[in-house]
Amino acid sequence: DADGGAMEAESAPKDVTSGMDPARQGAEELGERLADIDARTDDLFADASAADLAGYSRGGPVTAGGGRGRGAFEDGRPLEETLATGRTLARHLEEQLPLALDDAADLLIAHQLIGMLDEAGYLREETAEIAARLGTDAAHVERIVRRLQTLDPPGVFARDLKECLRLQLADRDRLDPAMARLVDNLELVAKRDYAALRRICGVGEEDLREMLAELRELDPRPGAAVAPVAVQPVVPDVFVRPAPDGSWLVELNSETLPRVLVNNAYQALVRADTLPEADREYISSCLNRASWLVKSLDQRARTILAVAREIVRQQDAFLHRGVTALRPLTLRQVADALGMHESTVSRVTANKYMATPRGILDMKYFFTSAIATTDGAGAVSAETVRHRIRALIEAESAEAVLSDDRIVELLRAEGIDIARRTVAKYREAMGIPSSVQRRREKRLMRA
């Protein structure tokens, strides 16, 4: 369990229902176990229910979640917007068909296949049955299905859950052999047989945790519509402006500070002899609490300002030169410099934003881990590495789209020692699609 630090196999009782179709029963049992995976992996398929699982008997469990790579149409609309505006899945896919096919007969079959998808984006009918109905051979239909599986959203036209997950992982450029073996053994995930999974996948405990977390991010229903999310404007809590002498002016935004006013009339009432003693004591107690609150808020504001000034002092080079000069910085370093507890620094920077010449930034942005250089003599901040990854991808050509492995090679040539999995994490955190998706976008732009 979480306290023990090791993931061990754990049995789960089976709920055997007589008379139920074995495939459906197996899917439901698998889903129930997946829903009970321990909190360390945040319930891998947290939103799965028996009703959801019943429709996935060919593939097993259902997952909820995750971010996926997207492309763009010629008019500049991101592909994800087409799902957020009420457009049907069929129309969304039909608009992308020129990306995948150009033969008239193939397009006709493709339109038929789109019409066969269920609301989750799965192709339920057997390839041979489809081929017989359309008057062609199964290999021809399979070839078209493979092309259609490259469309957005990743995972559509899958025949079962495992294929759906594989398609999404391939789109993210994350379908390495270990992850493929994990997807092939979802039953062991359901049983929480972590020892067997580590052995089969050939990975350690930490890698398995990360792989399970990645699996949880995938979408078992890629064809379902994506609801729009309202974007709230960010109001900075701190302003940072350049001073004439080359230093920085750091000021609190008074508009974001809580305002507590104490009516002085109550002070006069307490001092007067006209009030009964009980009333005087009650008002005095309220005034004391109000005074304490005012002082606490003032101390909190002073703490935010002190932390902001220390961050600015530590990250002066970043403010002057940009992200390539961002220093590795931890909460403890700031806490030690100010004589505070680390938890205090963490608390006052949570959900706080700083307006700087480099933009409005989350104050947590400035706290970044260090990544070693290949010569072992120094370190660069994780944010600097993220910036370099973005720069490499932005400079890539349509003929030479960079894979995560190639980015690792380029960064190591620059003296940055980094793993492929870390590159993939940073790329996804920045909302940058996989090399597969980027290549697809560049083809669309040239069309």
Coordinates of C-alpha atoms in Angstrom, one line a residue:
D1 CA 0.0 0.0 0.0
A2 CA 1.0 3.7 0.0
D3 CA 2.6 3.4 3.4
G4 CA 4.7 0.4 2.5
G5 CA 6.1 2.1 -0.6
A6 CA 5.9 -1.1 -2.7
M7 CA 3.1 -2.2 -5.0
E8 CA 2.1 -5.8 -4.4
A9 CA -0.5 -8.1 -5.8
E10 CA -3.8 -7.9 -4.1
S11 CA -6.8 -10.2 -4.7
A12 CA -10.3 -8.8 -5.2
P13 CA -13.5 -10.8 -4.7
K14 CA -15.5 -11.7 -7.8
D15 CA -19.1 -10.8 -8.1
V16 CA -20.4 -13.8 -10.1
T17 CA -23.8 -13.2 -11.6
S18 CA -25.5 -16.2 -13.0
G19 CA -27.0 -16.0 -16.5
M20 CA -24.9 -13.0 -17.5
D21 CA -23.1 -13.0 -20.8
P22 CA -19.5 -14.0 -20.0
A23 CA -17.9 -11.3 -22.0
R24 CA -20.0 -8.6 -20.4
Q25 CA -19.6 -10.1 -17.0
G26 CA -15.8 -10.1 -17.4
A27 CA -15.9 -6.5 -18.5
E28 CA -17.9 -5.5 -15.4
E29 CA -15.7 -7.4 -13.0
L30 CA -12.7 -5.8 -14.6
G31 CA -14.2 -2.4 -14.4
E32 CA -15.1 -2.9 -10.7
R33 CA -11.6 -3.8 -9.9
L34 CA -10.2 -0.9 -11.8
A35 CA -12.4 1.5 -10.0
D36 CA -11.0 0.1 -6.7
I37 CA -7.3 0.7 -7.6
D38 CA -5.6 2.4 -4.6
A39 CA -5.5 6.2 -4.1
R40 CA -1.9 6.3 -5.2
T41 CA -2.9 6.0 -8.8
D42 CA -6.0 8.1 -8.2
D43 CA -8.4 5.4 -9.3
L44 CA -7.1 4.6 -12.8
F45 CA -10.6 4.6 -14.4
A46 CA -12.3 6.7 -11.8
D47 CA -15.4 7.5 -13.8
A48 CA -16.1 4.0 -14.9
S49 CA -19.4 2.4 -14.0
A50 CA -20.9 -1.0 -14.7
A51 CA -23.2 0.6 -17.2
D52 CA -20.3 2.1 -19.1
L53 CA -18.4 -1.1 -19.1
A54 CA -21.2 -3.2 -20.4
G55 CA -20.7 -1.7 -23.9
Y56 CA -17.0 -2.5 -23.9
S57 CA -17.1 -6.2 -23.5
R58 CA -14.7 -6.8 -26.4
G59 CA -12.0 -4.6 -24.8
G60 CA -12.5 -4.6 -21.1
P61 CA -12.5 -1.6 -18.8
V62 CA -13.3 2.0 -19.5
T63 CA -11.1 5.0 -18.5
A64 CA -12.0 8.6 -18.0
G65 CA -10.0 11.6 -18.8
G66 CA -7.2 13.0 -20.6
G67 CA -5.5 15.5 -22.8
R68 CA -4.9 14.7 -26.4
G69 CA -3.0 16.2 -29.2
R70 CA -4.9 18.4 -31.7
G71 CA -4.4 19.9 -35.1
A72 CA -6.0 22.8 -36.9
F73 CA -8.2 23.4 -39.9
E74 CA -7.2 25.7 -42.8
D75 CA -9.3 28.6 -41.3
G76 CA -7.2 28.4 -38.2
R77 CA -9.7 26.8 -35.8
P78 CA -8.1 24.4 -33.4
L79 CA -9.6 20.9 -33.9
E80 CA -10.7 20.7 -30.2
E81 CA -13.0 23.7 -30.8
T82 CA -15.0 21.6 -33.3
L83 CA -15.9 19.2 -30.5
A84 CA -16.7 22.0 -28.0
T85 CA -19.2 23.8 -30.3
G86 CA -21.8 21.0 -30.6
R87 CA -20.6 19.7 -34.0
T88 CA -21.3 16.0 -34.4
L89 CA -18.6 13.4 -34.5
A90 CA -19.5 12.4 -38.0
R91 CA -19.1 16.0 -39.3
H92 CA -15.9 16.5 -37.4
L93 CA -14.4 13.4 -39.0
E94 CA -15.7 14.1 -42.5
E95 CA -14.0 17.5 -42.5
Q96 CA -10.7 15.7 -42.0
L97 CA -11.1 13.0 -44.7
P98 CA -9.0 14.8 -47.2
L99 CA -6.1 14.4 -44.8
A100 CA -6.3 10.7 -45.0
L101 CA -7.8 9.7 -48.3
D102 CA -8.1 10.9 -51.9
D103 CA -9.5 8.0 -53.9
A104 CA -13.2 8.3 -54.6
A105 CA -14.0 4.7 -53.8
D106 CA -12.0 4.9 -50.5
L107 CA -13.8 8.0 -49.6
L108 CA -17.1 6.3 -50.1
I109 CA -16.1 3.5 -47.9
A110 CA -14.8 5.9 -45.3
H111 CA -18.2 7.8 -45.2
Q112 CA -19.9 4.4 -44.6
L113 CA -17.4 3.6 -41.8
I114 CA -18.0 6.9 -40.1
G115 CA -21.7 6.2 -40.1
M116 CA -21.1 2.9 -38.3
L117 CA -19.3 4.5 -35.3
D118 CA -21.1 4.5 -32.0
E119 CA -21.3 7.6 -29.9
A120 CA -18.0 6.8 -28.2
G121 CA -16.1 6.6 -31.5
Y122 CA -15.8 2.8 -31.7
L123 CA -16.2 0.7 -34.8
R124 CA -18.2 -2.3 -33.5
E125 CA -18.8 -4.4 -36.6
E126 CA -16.4 -7.0 -37.8
T127 CA -14.2 -6.0 -40.8
A128 CA -15.3 -9.1 -42.8
E129 CA -19.0 -8.2 -42.3
I130 CA -18.4 -4.6 -43.4
A131 CA -16.4 -5.7 -46.4
A132 CA -19.1 -8.1 -47.5
R133 CA -21.8 -5.5 -47.2
L134 CA -19.7 -2.9 -49.2
G135 CA -18.7 -5.4 -51.8
T136 CA -15.0 -5.3 -51.2
D137 CA -12.4 -7.5 -49.4
A138 CA -11.5 -7.3 -45.7
A139 CA -8.0 -6.2 -46.4
H140 CA -9.3 -3.1 -48.3
V141 CA -11.6 -2.1 -45.4
E142 CA -8.8 -2.7 -42.9
R143 CA -6.5 -0.5 -44.9
I144 CA -9.0 2.3 -44.8
V145 CA -9.7 1.9 -41.1
R146 CA -6.0 2.2 -40.4
R147 CA -6.0 5.5 -42.3
L148 CA -9.1 6.8 -40.5
Q149 CA -7.5 5.9 -37.2
T150 CA -5.0 8.8 -37.8
L151 CA -7.8 11.3 -37.6
D152 CA -8.7 13.5 -34.6
P153 CA -9.7 12.7 -31.9
P154 CA -7.0 10.0 -31.3
G155 CA -8.6 6.6 -30.6
V156 CA -11.5 6.8 -33.0
F157 CA -12.3 3.8 -35.2
A158 CA -10.8 1.5 -32.5
R159 CA -12.5 -1.9 -32.3
D160 CA -12.0 -2.4 -28.6
L161 CA -10.6 -0.6 -25.6
K162 CA -7.1 -1.9 -25.9
E163 CA -6.8 -0.7 -29.5
C164 CA -8.3 2.6 -28.5
L165 CA -5.6 3.1 -25.8
R166 CA -2.9 2.0 -28.2
L167 CA -4.0 4.5 -30.8
Q168 CA -3.9 7.3 -28.2
L169 CA -0.5 6.3 -26.9
A170 CA 0.9 6.1 -30.4
D171 CA -0.5 9.6 -31.2
R172 CA 1.4 10.9 -28.1
D173 CA 4.5 9.0 -29.3
R174 CA 4.4 7.0 -26.0
L175 CA 3.6 3.5 -27.2
D176 CA 7.0 2.1 -26.2
P177 CA 7.3 -1.7 -25.6
A178 CA 6.8 -1.4 -21.9
M179 CA 3.6 0.6 -22.3
A180 CA 2.3 -1.8 -25.0
R181 CA 2.8 -4.7 -22.6
L182 CA 0.9 -2.8 -19.9
V183 CA -2.1 -2.2 -22.3
D184 CA -2.0 -5.9 -23.2
N185 CA -2.4 -6.8 -19.5
L186 CA -5.2 -4.6 -18.3
E187 CA -6.5 -7.6 -16.4
L188 CA -3.4 -7.5 -14.2
V189 CA -4.0 -3.8 -13.6
A190 CA -7.5 -4.6 -12.5
K191 CA -6.2 -7.2 -10.1
R192 CA -3.5 -4.7 -8.8
D193 CA -0.9 -7.4 -9.5
Y194 CA 1.9 -4.8 -9.6
A195 CA 4.7 -7.4 -9.1
A196 CA 3.5 -9.2 -12.3
L197 CA 3.2 -6.0 -14.2
R198 CA 6.7 -4.9 -13.2
R199 CA 8.0 -8.3 -14.4
I200 CA 6.1 -8.3 -17.7
C201 CA 6.8 -4.7 -18.5
G202 CA 10.4 -4.9 -17.4
V203 CA 10.2 -1.6 -15.4
G204 CA 10.8 -0.5 -11.8
E205 CA 8.2 0.6 -9.3
E206 CA 8.5 4.3 -10.1
D207 CA 8.2 3.8 -13.8
L208 CA 5.2 1.6 -13.3
R209 CA 3.5 4.3 -11.3
E210 CA 4.1 6.8 -14.1
M211 CA 2.8 4.4 -16.7
L212 CA -0.4 3.8 -14.7
A213 CA -0.8 7.6 -14.4
E214 CA -0.4 8.0 -18.2
L215 CA -2.9 5.2 -18.8
R216 CA -5.4 7.0 -16.6
E217 CA -5.1 10.2 -18.7
L218 CA -6.4 8.4 -21.8
D219 CA -9.9 8.8 -23.0
P220 CA -12.0 5.6 -23.4
R221 CA -14.7 7.5 -25.3
P222 CA -12.8 9.6 -27.8
G223 CA -15.8 10.2 -29.9
A224 CA -17.8 11.9 -27.1
A225 CA -18.3 15.6 -27.3
V226 CA -15.9 17.8 -25.3
A227 CA -17.7 20.6 -23.4
P228 CA -16.3 24.2 -23.6
V229 CA -14.5 25.5 -20.6
A230 CA -14.9 29.1 -19.5
V231 CA -11.6 31.0 -19.3
Q232 CA -11.3 33.3 -16.3
P233 CA -9.0 36.4 -16.7
V234 CA -5.9 36.3 -14.5
V235 CA -5.5 39.3 -12.1
P236 CA -1.9 39.7 -10.8
D237 CA -1.4 39.9 -7.1
V238 CA 2.1 41.5 -7.5
F239 CA 3.4 44.0 -9.9
V240 CA 7.1 44.0 -10.9
R241 CA 8.4 47.1 -12.8
P242 CA 11.9 48.1 -13.8
A243 CA 13.4 50.9 -11.7
P244 CA 15.5 53.7 -13.2
D245 CA 18.7 52.3 -11.5
G246 CA 18.3 48.9 -13.2
S247 CA 16.7 47.2 -10.2
W248 CA 13.1 46.2 -9.8
L249 CA 10.1 47.8 -8.1
V250 CA 7.9 45.1 -6.5
E251 CA 4.4 46.2 -5.3
L252 CA 1.2 44.5 -4.2
N253 CA -1.9 44.9 -6.2
S254 CA -4.2 46.6 -3.7
E255 CA -7.3 45.4 -5.7
T256 CA -6.6 41.8 -4.8
L257 CA -6.1 42.3 -1.1
P258 CA -9.0 41.6 1.3
R259 CA -10.4 44.8 2.9
V260 CA -11.6 44.8 6.5
L261 CA -12.7 48.0 8.0
V262 CA -13.5 48.6 11.7
N263 CA -16.2 51.1 12.5
N264 CA -14.6 53.5 15.1
A265 CA -18.1 54.3 16.4
Y266 CA -17.9 51.0 18.3
Q267 CA -14.7 52.1 20.0
A268 CA -16.6 55.1 21.4
L269 CA -19.4 52.8 22.6
V270 CA -17.0 50.7 24.5
R271 CA -15.5 53.7 26.2
A272 CA -18.9 55.2 27.1
D273 CA -20.6 54.4 30.4
T274 CA -24.0 54.2 28.9
L275 CA -23.9 50.6 27.8
P276 CA -24.7 47.6 30.0
E277 CA -21.6 45.7 31.0
A278 CA -22.6 42.6 29.0
D279 CA -23.0 44.6 25.8
R280 CA -19.7 46.4 26.4
E281 CA -17.9 43.1 26.8
Y282 CA -19.5 41.7 23.7
I283 CA -18.6 44.7 21.5
S284 CA -15.1 44.7 23.0
S285 CA -14.6 41.0 22.1
C286 CA -15.8 41.7 18.6
L287 CA -13.4 44.6 18.2
N288 CA -10.5 42.5 19.5
R289 CA -11.3 39.8 16.9
A290 CA -11.6 42.4 14.2
S291 CA -8.3 44.0 15.2
W292 CA -6.6 40.6 15.1
L293 CA -8.0 39.9 11.6
V294 CA -6.7 43.3 10.3
K295 CA -3.3 42.6 11.7
S296 CA -3.3 39.1 10.3
L297 CA -4.2 40.3 6.8
D298 CA -1.6 43.0 7.0
Q299 CA 1.1 40.4 8.0
R300 CA -0.1 38.1 5.2
A301 CA 0.3 41.0 2.7
R302 CA 3.8 41.8 4.1
T303 CA 4.7 38.1 3.7
I304 CA 3.5 37.9 0.1
L305 CA 5.5 41.1 -0.7
A306 CA 8.7 39.8 1.0
V307 CA 8.5 36.5 -0.8
A308 CA 7.8 38.2 -4.1
R309 CA 10.9 40.5 -3.6
E310 CA 13.1 37.5 -2.8
I311 CA 11.9 35.7 -5.9
V312 CA 12.6 38.8 -8.0
R313 CA 16.1 39.0 -6.4
Q314 CA 16.8 35.3 -7.1
Q315 CA 15.4 35.5 -10.7
D316 CA 16.9 38.8 -11.7
A317 CA 18.6 37.3 -14.7
F318 CA 15.3 35.8 -16.0
L319 CA 13.6 39.2 -15.8
H320 CA 16.4 40.8 -17.7
R321 CA 17.2 38.1 -20.3
G322 CA 14.3 35.7 -20.4
V323 CA 13.6 32.1 -19.8
T324 CA 17.0 30.8 -20.8
A325 CA 18.3 32.5 -17.7
L326 CA 15.8 31.1 -15.2
R327 CA 17.6 29.7 -12.2
P328 CA 16.8 26.5 -10.4
L329 CA 15.0 27.7 -7.3
T330 CA 13.2 25.8 -4.5
L331 CA 10.7 26.9 -1.8
R332 CA 13.3 26.1 0.8
Q333 CA 15.9 28.4 -0.7
V334 CA 13.4 31.3 -0.4
A335 CA 12.3 30.3 3.0
D336 CA 15.9 30.1 4.3
A337 CA 16.7 33.5 2.8
L338 CA 13.7 35.1 4.6
G339 CA 13.9 33.1 7.8
M340 CA 10.5 31.6 7.2
H341 CA 9.1 28.0 7.2
E342 CA 9.0 26.4 3.8
S343 CA 5.2 25.7 4.2
T344 CA 4.6 29.5 4.7
V345 CA 6.3 30.2 1.3
S346 CA 4.3 27.5 -0.3
R347 CA 1.1 28.8 1.1
V348 CA 1.5 32.5 0.2
T349 CA 2.6 31.6 -3.4
A350 CA -0.3 29.3 -4.1
N351 CA -2.7 30.6 -6.8
K352 CA -0.8 34.0 -6.8
Y353 CA 0.3 35.7 -10.0
M354 CA 3.0 38.2 -10.7
A355 CA 2.9 40.8 -13.5
T356 CA 6.4 41.1 -14.9
P357 CA 7.9 42.4 -18.1
R358 CA 7.9 38.8 -19.2
G359 CA 4.2 38.5 -18.8
I360 CA 1.8 37.5 -16.0
L361 CA 3.2 34.5 -14.3
D362 CA 2.1 32.1 -11.6
M363 CA 4.5 32.6 -8.7
K364 CA 5.0 28.9 -8.6
Y365 CA 6.5 29.2 -12.1
F366 CA 9.7 30.6 -10.5
F367 CA 10.2 27.5 -8.5
T368 CA 11.8 25.0 -10.9
S369 CA 13.8 21.9 -10.3
A370 CA 17.4 21.5 -11.6
I371 CA 18.4 19.3 -14.4
A372 CA 22.0 18.2 -14.5
T373 CA 24.3 19.0 -17.3
T374 CA 26.1 16.2 -19.1
D375 CA 29.5 17.2 -17.7
G376 CA 28.1 17.1 -14.2
A377 CA 29.5 20.5 -13.5
G378 CA 26.3 22.4 -13.2
A379 CA 22.5 22.4 -13.7
V380 CA 19.8 24.2 -15.7
S381 CA 16.3 24.9 -14.6
A382 CA 13.5 22.6 -15.7
E383 CA 11.7 25.7 -17.2
T384 CA 14.8 26.5 -19.2
V385 CA 14.7 23.0 -20.6
R386 CA 11.0 23.3 -21.4
H387 CA 11.7 26.5 -23.3
R388 CA 14.5 24.8 -25.3
I389 CA 12.2 21.9 -26.2
R390 CA 9.6 24.4 -27.4
A391 CA 12.2 26.3 -29.4
L392 CA 13.5 23.1 -31.1
I393 CA 9.9 22.0 -32.0
E394 CA 9.0 25.5 -33.4
A395 CA 12.1 25.4 -35.6
E396 CA 11.5 22.0 -37.0
S397 CA 10.6 21.6 -40.7
A398 CA 7.7 19.6 -42.2
E399 CA 10.2 17.2 -43.6
A400 CA 12.0 16.6 -40.3
V401 CA 9.5 16.6 -37.5
L402 CA 11.4 15.8 -34.3
S403 CA 10.6 12.8 -32.2
D404 CA 11.1 12.8 -28.5
D405 CA 14.1 10.6 -28.9
R406 CA 15.6 13.1 -31.4
I407 CA 15.0 16.0 -29.0
V408 CA 16.8 14.0 -26.3
E409 CA 19.8 13.7 -28.6
L410 CA 19.8 17.4 -29.5
L411 CA 19.6 18.4 -25.8
R412 CA 22.4 16.1 -24.8
A413 CA 24.5 17.5 -27.6
E414 CA 23.9 20.9 -25.9
G415 CA 25.0 19.5 -22.5
I416 CA 21.6 18.8 -21.0
D417 CA 21.2 15.3 -19.5
I418 CA 17.6 14.4 -19.9
A419 CA 15.5 11.2 -20.3
R420 CA 13.0 10.7 -23.1
R421 CA 10.1 10.3 -20.7
T422 CA 11.0 13.7 -19.2
V423 CA 11.0 15.3 -22.6
A424 CA 7.5 13.8 -23.3
K425 CA 6.2 15.0 -20.0
Y426 CA 7.4 18.6 -20.6
R427 CA 6.1 18.6 -24.2
E428 CA 2.7 17.4 -23.0
A429 CA 2.6 19.9 -20.2
M430 CA 3.2 22.7 -22.7
G431 CA 0.3 21.4 -24.8
I432 CA 2.6 20.5 -27.7
P433 CA 1.3 17.5 -29.7
S434 CA 3.4 14.4 -30.4
S435 CA 5.5 14.2 -33.5
V436 CA 2.8 12.1 -35.2
Q437 CA 0.2 14.8 -34.6
R438 CA 2.6 17.6 -35.6
R439 CA 3.4 15.9 -38.9
R440 CA -0.3 15.6 -39.5
E441 CA -0.8 19.3 -38.9
K442 CA 2.0 20.3 -41.2
R443 CA 0.5 18.1 -44.0
L444 CA -2.8 19.9 -43.5
M445 CA -1.1 23.3 -43.6
R446 CA 0.5 22.4 -46.9
A447 CA -2.7 21.0 -48.4

